[in-house]
PDB file of C-alpha atoms in Angstrom:
ATOM      1  CA  MET C 334      62.377  60.307 -49.954  1.00  0.00           C
ATOM      2  CA  ASP C 335      63.912  56.786 -49.584  1.00  0.00           C
ATOM      3  CA  SER C 336      64.182  56.899 -45.897  1.00  0.00           C
ATOM      4  CA  HIS C 337      60.593  58.055 -45.513  1.00  0.00           C
ATOM      5  CA  ASN C 338      59.385  55.216 -47.786  1.00  0.00           C
ATOM      6  CA  GLN C 339      61.342  52.837 -45.567  1.00  0.00           C
ATOM      7  CA  SER C 340      60.033  54.149 -42.447  1.00  0.00           C
ATOM      8  CA  LYS C 341      56.520  53.831 -43.959  1.00  0.00           C
ATOM      9  CA  ASN C 342      57.164  50.261 -44.941  1.00  0.00           C
ATOM     10  CA  SER C 343      58.460  49.585 -41.563  1.00  0.00           C
ATOM     11  CA  ASN C 344      55.692  51.041 -40.040  1.00  0.00           C
ATOM     12  CA  SER C 345      53.144  48.780 -42.036  1.00  0.00           C
ATOM     13  CA  ILE C 346      55.292  45.717 -41.411  1.00  0.00           C
ATOM     14  CA  GLU C 347      55.213  46.464 -37.576  1.00  0.00           C
ATOM     15  CA  ASP C 348      51.189  47.133 -38.075  1.00  0.00           C
ATOM     16  CA  ILE C 349      50.851  43.788 -39.184  1.00  0.00           C
ATOM     17  CA  PHE C 350      52.748  42.157 -36.825  1.00  0.00           C
ATOM     18  CA  ASP C 351      50.993  44.179 -34.013  1.00  0.00           C
ATOM     19  CA  SER C 352      47.574  43.058 -35.475  1.00  0.00           C
ATOM     20  CA  SER C 353      48.806  39.562 -35.648  1.00  0.00           C
ATOM     21  CA  LEU C 354      49.720  39.657 -31.810  1.00  0.00           C
ATOM     22  CA  ASN C 355      46.629  41.297 -30.937  1.00  0.00           C
ATOM     23  CA  LEU C 356      44.310  38.852 -32.891  1.00  0.00           C
ATOM     24  CA  GLU C 357      44.870  36.161 -30.036  1.00  0.00           C
ATOM     25  CA  GLN C 358      43.880  38.966 -27.263  1.00  0.00           C
ATOM     26  CA  THR C 359      40.917  40.013 -29.432  1.00  0.00           C
ATOM     27  CA  HIS C 360      39.522  36.469 -29.660  1.00  0.00           C
ATOM     28  CA  LEU C 361      40.169  35.950 -26.238  1.00  0.00           C
ATOM     29  CA  LYS C 362      38.144  39.071 -25.161  1.00  0.00           C
ATOM     30  CA  GLU C 363      35.496  38.066 -27.738  1.00  0.00           C
ATOM     31  CA  GLY C 364      35.118  34.873 -26.363  1.00  0.00           C
ATOM     32  CA  TYR C 365      35.111  35.939 -22.783  1.00  0.00           C
ATOM     33  CA  ASP C 366      32.510  38.498 -23.323  1.00  0.00           C
ATOM     34  CA  GLU C 367      30.155  36.012 -25.318  1.00  0.00           C
ATOM     35  CA  GLY C 368      30.808  33.264 -22.578  1.00  0.00           C
ATOM     36  CA  TYR C 369      30.187  35.842 -19.906  1.00  0.00           C
ATOM     37  CA  ALA C 370      26.751  36.858 -21.634  1.00  0.00           C
ATOM     38  CA  HIS C 371      25.737  33.139 -22.048  1.00  0.00           C
ATOM     39  CA  GLY C 372      26.560  32.398 -18.407  1.00  0.00           C
ATOM     40  CA  LEU C 373      24.675  35.310 -17.208  1.00  0.00           C
ATOM     41  CA  ALA C 374      21.516  34.084 -19.235  1.00  0.00           C
ATOM     42  CA  THR C 375      22.055  30.420 -18.255  1.00  0.00           C
ATOM     43  CA  GLY C 376      22.481  31.449 -14.552  1.00  0.00           C
ATOM     44  CA  LYS C 377      19.336  33.365 -14.337  1.00  0.00           C
ATOM     45  CA  GLU C 378      17.398  30.501 -15.883  1.00  0.00           C
ATOM     46  CA  GLU C 379      18.958  28.066 -13.627  1.00  0.00           C
ATOM     47  CA  ALA C 380      18.330  30.536 -10.562  1.00  0.00           C
ATOM     48  CA  LYS C 381      14.672  30.619 -11.572  1.00  0.00           C
ATOM     49  CA  ASP C 382      14.524  26.877 -11.501  1.00  0.00           C
ATOM     50  CA  VAL C 383      16.123  26.502  -8.035  1.00  0.00           C
ATOM     51  CA  GLY C 384      13.927  29.139  -7.082  1.00  0.00           C
ATOM     52  CA  LEU C 385      10.505  27.598  -8.146  1.00  0.00           C
ATOM     53  CA  LYS C 386      11.473  24.090  -6.990  1.00  0.00           C
ATOM     54  CA  HIS C 387      12.502  25.579  -3.516  1.00  0.00           C
ATOM     55  CA  GLY C 388       9.625  27.549  -3.366  1.00  0.00           C
ATOM     56  CA  PHE C 389       7.259  24.509  -4.279  1.00  0.00           C
ATOM     57  CA  GLU C 390       9.108  22.206  -1.426  1.00  0.00           C
ATOM     58  CA  THR C 391       8.507  25.245   1.167  1.00  0.00           C
ATOM     59  CA  GLY C 392       4.803  25.276   0.100  1.00  0.00           C
ATOM     60  CA  GLU C 393       4.416  21.770   0.303  1.00  0.00           C
ATOM     61  CA  GLU C 394       5.893  21.607   4.042  1.00  0.00           C
ATOM     62  CA  LEU C 395       3.811  24.336   5.260  1.00  0.00           C
ATOM     63  CA  GLY C 396       0.498  22.883   3.816  1.00  0.00           C
ATOM     64  CA  PHE C 397       1.399  19.465   5.416  1.00  0.00           C
ATOM     65  CA  TYR C 398       1.773  21.435   8.697  1.00  0.00           C
ATOM     66  CA  LYS C 399      -1.310  23.461   7.837  1.00  0.00           C
ATOM     67  CA  GLY C 400      -3.447  20.447   7.235  1.00  0.00           C
ATOM     68  CA  CYS C 401      -2.209  18.657  10.332  1.00  0.00           C
ATOM     69  CA  VAL C 402      -3.552  21.546  12.514  1.00  0.00           C
ATOM     70  CA  ASP C 403      -6.612  21.974  10.571  1.00  0.00           C
ATOM     71  CA  VAL C 404      -7.477  18.294  11.407  1.00  0.00           C
ATOM     72  CA  TRP C 405      -6.311  18.602  14.939  1.00  0.00           C
ATOM     73  CA  ASN C 406      -8.253  21.737  15.478  1.00  0.00           C
ATOM     74  CA  SER C 407     -11.312  19.922  14.060  1.00  0.00           C
ATOM     75  CA  ALA C 408     -10.721  16.701  16.327  1.00  0.00           C
ATOM     76  CA  ILE C 409     -10.692  19.412  19.285  1.00  0.00           C
ATOM     77  CA  ARG C 410     -13.879  20.646  18.300  1.00  0.00           C
ATOM     78  CA  ILE C 411     -15.739  17.390  18.138  1.00  0.00           C
ATOM     79  CA  ALA C 412     -13.703  16.037  21.588  1.00  0.00           C
ATOM     80  CA  PRO C 413     -12.084  18.738  23.489  1.00  0.00           C
ATOM     81  CA  THR C 414     -11.222  16.377  26.192  1.00  0.00           C
ATOM     82  CA  ARG C 415      -9.130  13.963  24.080  1.00  0.00           C
ATOM     83  CA  PHE C 416      -6.405  16.920  23.889  1.00  0.00           C
ATOM     84  CA  SER C 417      -4.306  17.816  27.073  1.00  0.00           C
ATOM     85  CA  ALA C 418      -3.956  21.631  27.472  1.00  0.00           C
ATOM     86  CA  ARG C 419      -0.314  21.646  26.704  1.00  0.00           C
ATOM     87  CA  VAL C 420      -0.966  19.645  23.145  1.00  0.00           C
ATOM     88  CA  ARG C 421      -3.889  22.140  22.497  1.00  0.00           C
ATOM     89  CA  LYS C 422      -1.428  24.904  23.322  1.00  0.00           C
ATOM     90  CA  GLY C 423       1.070  23.515  21.079  1.00  0.00           C
ATOM     91  CA  ILE C 424      -1.384  23.223  18.065  1.00  0.00           C
ATOM     92  CA  LYS C 425      -1.820  26.860  18.535  1.00  0.00           C
ATOM     93  CA  GLN C 426       1.360  27.706  18.332  1.00  0.00           C
ATOM     94  CA  MET C 427       2.182  25.706  15.377  1.00  0.00           C
ATOM     95  CA  GLU C 428      -0.740  27.810  13.830  1.00  0.00           C
ATOM     96  CA  GLU C 429       0.606  30.914  14.749  1.00  0.00           C
ATOM     97  CA  LEU C 430       3.654  29.736  13.482  1.00  0.00           C
ATOM     98  CA  ILE C 431       2.345  28.899  10.193  1.00  0.00           C
ATOM     99  CA  GLU C 432       0.578  32.410   9.901  1.00  0.00           C
ATOM    100  CA  LYS C 433       3.794  34.319  10.779  1.00  0.00           C
ATOM    101  CA  TYR C 434       5.709  32.558   7.865  1.00  0.00           C
ATOM    102  CA  PRO C 435       6.973  35.153   5.347  1.00  0.00           C
ATOM    103  CA  VAL C 436       5.628  33.358   2.173  1.00  0.00           C
ATOM    104  CA  ASN C 437       5.749  36.443   0.180  1.00  0.00           C
ATOM    105  CA  ASP C 438       8.816  37.634   1.588  1.00  0.00           C
ATOM    106  CA  PRO C 439      11.543  34.545   0.983  1.00  0.00           C
ATOM    107  CA  GLU C 440      14.230  36.679   1.745  1.00  0.00           C
ATOM    108  CA  ASN C 441      13.323  37.417   5.136  1.00  0.00           C
ATOM    109  CA  GLU C 442      15.867  36.258   7.600  1.00  0.00           C
ATOM    110  CA  SER C 443      13.257  34.606   9.945  1.00  0.00           C
ATOM    111  CA  VAL C 444      12.191  31.896   7.370  1.00  0.00           C
ATOM    112  CA  GLN C 445      14.423  29.204   8.376  1.00  0.00           C
ATOM    113  CA  GLU C 446      14.179  29.788  12.185  1.00  0.00           C
ATOM    114  CA  ILE C 447      10.098  29.578  11.530  1.00  0.00           C
ATOM    115  CA  MET C 448      10.397  26.483   9.765  1.00  0.00           C
ATOM    116  CA  GLU C 449      12.803  24.816  12.354  1.00  0.00           C
ATOM    117  CA  ALA C 450      10.284  26.079  15.242  1.00  0.00           C
ATOM    118  CA  LEU C 451       7.359  24.388  13.301  1.00  0.00           C
ATOM    119  CA  ARG C 452       9.382  21.104  12.757  1.00  0.00           C
ATOM    120  CA  LEU C 453      10.066  20.974  16.366  1.00  0.00           C
ATOM    121  CA  LYS C 454       6.628  22.045  17.577  1.00  0.00           C
ATOM    122  CA  PHE C 455       5.330  19.048  14.981  1.00  0.00           C
ATOM    123  CA  ARG C 456       7.492  16.497  16.432  1.00  0.00           C
ATOM    124  CA  ILE C 457       6.426  17.466  20.127  1.00  0.00           C
ATOM    125  CA  ILE C 458       2.738  17.149  19.501  1.00  0.00           C
ATOM    126  CA  ARG C 459       3.231  13.943  17.076  1.00  0.00           C
ATOM    127  CA  ALA C 460       5.155  12.339  20.523  1.00  0.00           C
ATOM    128  CA  ALA C 461       2.584  13.692  22.724  1.00  0.00           C
ATOM    129  CA  LEU C 462      -0.294  12.308  20.572  1.00  0.00           C
ATOM    130  CA  GLY C 463       1.703   8.977  20.232  1.00  0.00           C
ATOM    131  CA  VAL C 464       0.723   9.371  16.520  1.00  0.00           C
ATOM    132  CA  LYS C 465       3.578   7.846  13.844  1.00  0.00           C
ATOM    133  CA  LEU C 466       3.096  10.773  11.330  1.00  0.00           C
ATOM    134  CA  GLU C 467       5.632  12.176   9.366  1.00  0.00           C
ATOM    135  CA  TYR C 468       6.360  14.615   6.783  1.00  0.00           C
ATOM    136  CA  ASP C 469       8.563  13.166   3.896  1.00  0.00           C
ATOM    137  CA  GLY C 470       8.920  15.800   1.883  1.00  0.00           C
ATOM    138  CA  TYR C 471      12.328  17.274   3.624  1.00  0.00           C
ATOM    139  CA  PRO C 472      15.496  15.194   4.378  1.00  0.00           C
ATOM    140  CA  LYS C 473      15.622  13.375   7.675  1.00  0.00           C
ATOM    141  CA  PRO C 474      18.844  13.308   9.661  1.00  0.00           C
ATOM    142  CA  THR C 475      20.921  10.253   8.634  1.00  0.00           C
ATOM    143  CA  GLU C 476      21.623   7.734  11.107  1.00  0.00           C
ATOM    144  CA  ILE C 477      25.199   8.207  12.363  1.00  0.00           C
ATOM    145  CA  GLU C 478      27.113   4.822  12.563  1.00  0.00           C
ATOM    146  CA  PHE C 479      30.364   4.505  14.550  1.00  0.00           C
TER     147      PHE C 479
END
């Protein structure tokens, strides 16, 4: 009977040590789980903010180009001979690119390609018209000095 009590005692002492040793692991896991849940919630909020900001900037740039196209088309209606056939064609292509832009599908892979084509068309038309007009919202290429 004495050995049974001793065995019981040693099991309870081992249980105390086991729970003490597992305490750090338990706290580590709880901390990780809480941190992960907090990071998930915070990450979603930050992603939403970034998405809204990017969406606004894209809409602003598209609106700028649409405004330019509308003004140019109005000028063409008033004085069609003032614009060369090449410029009129470029304006029409720009208008088609704006209409083709997948506003409701930002995950569409053609988004970047269409925006780059719009920027290029805008620069070509601007140069052909000799106008010093520029969209200030998107970053300009930095000047490289050697």
